[in-house]
Coordinates of C-alpha atoms in Angstrom, one line a residue:
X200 CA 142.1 66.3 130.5
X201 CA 143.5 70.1 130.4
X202 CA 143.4 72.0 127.3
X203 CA 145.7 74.9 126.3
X204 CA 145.5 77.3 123.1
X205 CA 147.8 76.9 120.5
X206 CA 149.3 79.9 119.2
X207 CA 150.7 80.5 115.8
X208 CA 153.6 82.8 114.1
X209 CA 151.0 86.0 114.1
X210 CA 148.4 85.1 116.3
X211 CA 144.5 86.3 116.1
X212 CA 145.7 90.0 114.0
X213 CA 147.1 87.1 110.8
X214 CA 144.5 84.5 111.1
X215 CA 141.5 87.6 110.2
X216 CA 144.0 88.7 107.7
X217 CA 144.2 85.5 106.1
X218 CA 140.3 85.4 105.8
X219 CA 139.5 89.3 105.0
X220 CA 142.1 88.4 102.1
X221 CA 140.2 85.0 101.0
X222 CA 136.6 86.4 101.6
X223 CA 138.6 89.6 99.3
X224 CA 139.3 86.8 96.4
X225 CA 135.8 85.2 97.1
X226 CA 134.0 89.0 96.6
X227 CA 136.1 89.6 93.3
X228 CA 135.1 85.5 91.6
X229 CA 131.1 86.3 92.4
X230 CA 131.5 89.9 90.9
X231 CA 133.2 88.6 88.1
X232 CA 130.8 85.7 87.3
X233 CA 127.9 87.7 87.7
X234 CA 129.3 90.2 84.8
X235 CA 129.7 87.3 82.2
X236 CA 126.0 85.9 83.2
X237 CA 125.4 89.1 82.3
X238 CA 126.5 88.7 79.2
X239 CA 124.5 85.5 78.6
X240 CA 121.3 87.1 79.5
X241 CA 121.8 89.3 76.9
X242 CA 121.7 86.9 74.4
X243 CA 118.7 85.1 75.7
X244 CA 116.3 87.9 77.0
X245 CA 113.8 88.3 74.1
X246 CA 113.2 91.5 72.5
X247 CA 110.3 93.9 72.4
X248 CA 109.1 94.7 69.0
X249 CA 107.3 97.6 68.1
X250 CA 105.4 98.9 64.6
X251 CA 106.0 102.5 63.8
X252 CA 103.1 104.3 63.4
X253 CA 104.4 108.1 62.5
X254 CA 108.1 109.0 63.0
X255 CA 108.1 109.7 66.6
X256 CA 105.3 107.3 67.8
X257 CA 105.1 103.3 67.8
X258 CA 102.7 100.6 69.1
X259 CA 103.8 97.4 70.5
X260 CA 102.4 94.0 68.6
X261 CA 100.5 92.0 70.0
X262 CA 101.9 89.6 73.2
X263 CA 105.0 92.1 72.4
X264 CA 105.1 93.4 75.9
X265 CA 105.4 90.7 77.7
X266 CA 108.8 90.3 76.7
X267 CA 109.5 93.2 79.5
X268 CA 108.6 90.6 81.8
X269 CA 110.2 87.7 80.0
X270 CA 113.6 89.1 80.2
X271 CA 113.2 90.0 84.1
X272 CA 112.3 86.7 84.9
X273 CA 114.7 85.1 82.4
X274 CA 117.7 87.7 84.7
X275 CA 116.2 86.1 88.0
X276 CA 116.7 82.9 86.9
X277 CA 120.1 83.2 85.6
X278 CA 121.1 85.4 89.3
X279 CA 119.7 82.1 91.2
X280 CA 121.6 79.4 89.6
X281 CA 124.9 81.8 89.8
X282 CA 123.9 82.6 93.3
X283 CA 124.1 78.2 93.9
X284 CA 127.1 77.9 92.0
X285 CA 129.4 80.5 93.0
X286 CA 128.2 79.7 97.4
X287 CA 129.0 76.3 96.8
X288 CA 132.7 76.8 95.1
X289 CA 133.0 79.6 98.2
X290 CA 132.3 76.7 100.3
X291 CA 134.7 73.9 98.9
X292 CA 137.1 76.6 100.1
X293 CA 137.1 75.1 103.5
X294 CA 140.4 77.7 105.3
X295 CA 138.1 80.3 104.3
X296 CA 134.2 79.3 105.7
X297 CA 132.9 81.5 108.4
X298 CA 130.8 84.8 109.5
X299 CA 133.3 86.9 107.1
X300 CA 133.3 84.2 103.9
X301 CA 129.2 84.7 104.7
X302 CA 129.5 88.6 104.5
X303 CA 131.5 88.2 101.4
X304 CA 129.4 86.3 99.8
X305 CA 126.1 88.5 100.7
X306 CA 128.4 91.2 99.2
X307 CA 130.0 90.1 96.0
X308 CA 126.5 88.5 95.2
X309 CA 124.6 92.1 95.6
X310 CA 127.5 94.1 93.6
X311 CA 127.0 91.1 91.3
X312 CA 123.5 91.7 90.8
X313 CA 124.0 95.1 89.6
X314 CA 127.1 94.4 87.7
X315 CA 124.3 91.7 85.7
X316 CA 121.9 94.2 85.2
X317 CA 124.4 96.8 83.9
X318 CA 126.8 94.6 81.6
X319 CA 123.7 92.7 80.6
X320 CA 121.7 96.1 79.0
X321 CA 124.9 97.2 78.1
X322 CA 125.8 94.4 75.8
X323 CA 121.8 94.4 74.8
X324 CA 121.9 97.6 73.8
X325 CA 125.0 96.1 71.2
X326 CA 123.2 93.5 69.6
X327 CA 119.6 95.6 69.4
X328 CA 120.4 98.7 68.4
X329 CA 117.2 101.5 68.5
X330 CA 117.5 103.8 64.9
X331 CA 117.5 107.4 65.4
X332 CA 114.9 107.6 62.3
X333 CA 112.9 104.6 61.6
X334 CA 110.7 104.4 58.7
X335 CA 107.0 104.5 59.1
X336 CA 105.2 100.9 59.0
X337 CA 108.6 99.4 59.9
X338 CA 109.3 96.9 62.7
X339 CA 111.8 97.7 65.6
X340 CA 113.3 95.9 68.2
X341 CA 114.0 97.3 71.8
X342 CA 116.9 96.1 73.8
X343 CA 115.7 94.1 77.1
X344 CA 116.0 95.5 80.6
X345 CA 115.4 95.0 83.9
X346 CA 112.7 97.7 85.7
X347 CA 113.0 98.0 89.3
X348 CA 115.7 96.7 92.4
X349 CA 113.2 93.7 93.4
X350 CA 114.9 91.2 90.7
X351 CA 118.1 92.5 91.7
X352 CA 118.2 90.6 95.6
X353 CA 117.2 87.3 94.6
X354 CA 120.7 86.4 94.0
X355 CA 122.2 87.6 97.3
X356 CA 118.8 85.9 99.0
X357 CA 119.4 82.8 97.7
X358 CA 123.5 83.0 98.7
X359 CA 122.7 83.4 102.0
X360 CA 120.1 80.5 101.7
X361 CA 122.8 78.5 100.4
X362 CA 125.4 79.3 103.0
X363 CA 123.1 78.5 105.8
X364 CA 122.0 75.2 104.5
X365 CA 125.1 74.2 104.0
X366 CA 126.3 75.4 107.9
X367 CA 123.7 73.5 109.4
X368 CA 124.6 70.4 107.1
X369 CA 127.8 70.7 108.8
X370 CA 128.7 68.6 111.7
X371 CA 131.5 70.2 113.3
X372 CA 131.5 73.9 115.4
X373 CA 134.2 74.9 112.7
X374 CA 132.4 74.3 110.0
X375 CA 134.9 71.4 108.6
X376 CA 137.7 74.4 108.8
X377 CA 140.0 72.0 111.2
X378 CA 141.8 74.5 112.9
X379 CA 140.2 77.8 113.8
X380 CA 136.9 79.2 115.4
X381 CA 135.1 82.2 113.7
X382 CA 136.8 84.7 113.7
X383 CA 140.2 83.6 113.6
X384 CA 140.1 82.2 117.1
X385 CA 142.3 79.7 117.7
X386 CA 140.9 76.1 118.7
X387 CA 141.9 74.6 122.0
X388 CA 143.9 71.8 121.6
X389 CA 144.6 68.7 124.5
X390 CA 147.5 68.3 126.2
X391 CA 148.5 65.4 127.2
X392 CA 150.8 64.8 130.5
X393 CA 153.1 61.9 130.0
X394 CA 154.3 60.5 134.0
X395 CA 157.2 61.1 135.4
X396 CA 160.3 59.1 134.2
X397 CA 160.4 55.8 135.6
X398 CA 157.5 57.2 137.8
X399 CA 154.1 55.3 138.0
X400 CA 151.0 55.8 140.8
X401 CA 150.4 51.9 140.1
X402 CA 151.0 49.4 142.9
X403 CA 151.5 46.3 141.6
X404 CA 152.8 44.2 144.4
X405 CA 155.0 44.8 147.4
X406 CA 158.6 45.5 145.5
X407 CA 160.8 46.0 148.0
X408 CA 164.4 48.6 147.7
X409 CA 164.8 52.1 146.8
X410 CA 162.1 53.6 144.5
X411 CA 159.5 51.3 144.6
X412 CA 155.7 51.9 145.2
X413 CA 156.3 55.6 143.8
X414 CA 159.5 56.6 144.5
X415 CA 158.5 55.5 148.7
X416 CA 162.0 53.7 150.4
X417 CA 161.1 50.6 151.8
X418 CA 163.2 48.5 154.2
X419 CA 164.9 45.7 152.2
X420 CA 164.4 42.5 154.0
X421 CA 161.7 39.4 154.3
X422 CA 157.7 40.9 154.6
X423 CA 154.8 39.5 155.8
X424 CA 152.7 38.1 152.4
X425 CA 150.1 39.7 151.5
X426 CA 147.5 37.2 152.0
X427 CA 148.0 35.8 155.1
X428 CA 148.0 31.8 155.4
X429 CA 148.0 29.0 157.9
X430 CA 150.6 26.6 157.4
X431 CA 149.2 23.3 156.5
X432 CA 148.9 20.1 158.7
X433 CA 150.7 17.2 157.4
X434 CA 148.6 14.5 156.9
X435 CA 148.7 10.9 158.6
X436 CA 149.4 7.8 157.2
X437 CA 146.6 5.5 158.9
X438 CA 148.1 2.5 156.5
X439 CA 149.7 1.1 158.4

């Protein structure tokens, strides 16, 4: 059966404009969630306490510094389960799934990794305050943070993970989409050629007239049948 593309009002130029402007919504969501994880982590990263020893010197307590890592594993946690989430909503959105949804994701998920880090400390640095002058013997708290860029790519590692699973879960070349290829091209469609009007290729019999046996004349009149015969014998009547 032939195929022919469909076009639509646009073409190729409004179909990639459609998905830069969905994979555009998709970077914004991912940025925006990673900022108020941020926030969360804030509130559950433990603390760092220190005893001050002489006003410009402290000592950490005992099984204090761990906390450093504590709070960096606590942030990679928190940037996996917001990397699973945010891929799979991206995903339900099923106009927009593709190679530029995938860069968008890789995207918003990296810028989200530093927007966590940054909105995170910030609002740490809120709720733990360091004193510019802290009395001698006392107890302070240092706000958590996150030391070094290797925590910062596990959530865009495990959005891509995500996004690939999920594409080879799929069934379909499109990705479930319905109606477009990557990158915006369009999907063949069949065309199908109804016969002529009161046109057929079938030969059903020998119709006889005008128009008959596709559209061939024939010569009206008696025809030979079309399974030849012998006429049959009449029988005798030997009862007499």
């Amino acid at each position: 059966m032939a195929t022919a593309s469909v076009a639509e009002p646009g073409g190729f130029a409004e179909v990639v404009a459609r998905e830069l402007r969905a994979a555009a919504v998709v970077f914004a969501a991912v940025g925006f969630v990673s900022a108020l994880v941020g926030v969360v982590w804030a509130f559950l990263a433990p603390v760092e306490r220190l005893l001050v020893v002489d006003p410009e010197r402290g000592t950490a307590l005992t099984g204090e510094s761990a906390h450093r890592f504590d709070a960096a594993a606590v942030f990679v946690l928190l940037g996996v389960v917001t990397a699973v989430l945010t891929t799979a909503a991206a995903w339900r959105w099923k106009r927009a799934r593709g190679p530029i949804m995938l860069l968008a994701v890789l995207l918003g998920s990296l810028v989200g990794a530093f927007l966590m880090r940054a909105v995170g400390e910030a609002v740490a640095e809120q709720l733990h305050p360091r004193p510019v002058t802290p009395a001698v013997h006392s107890i302070i708290e240092f706000a958590p943070t996150v030391e070094g860029w290797p925590f910062l790519i596990a959530q865009p590692l495990v959005a891509v993970l995500v996004v690939l699973f999920l594409a080879a879960l799929s069934t379909s070349d499109d990705l479930g989409t319905g109606e477009y290829l990557p990158f915006g091209r369009l999907r063949p469609e069949p065309v199908v050629y109804a016969p002529p009007q009161f046109g057929s290729d079938i030969r059903f019999g020998p119709y006889y007239g005008p128009g008959a046996n596709g559209g061939v004349p024939q010569q009206a009149g008696p025809r030979e049948p079309v399974v030849p015969f012998d006429s049959p014998v009449p029988e005798q009547d030997n009862s007499r």
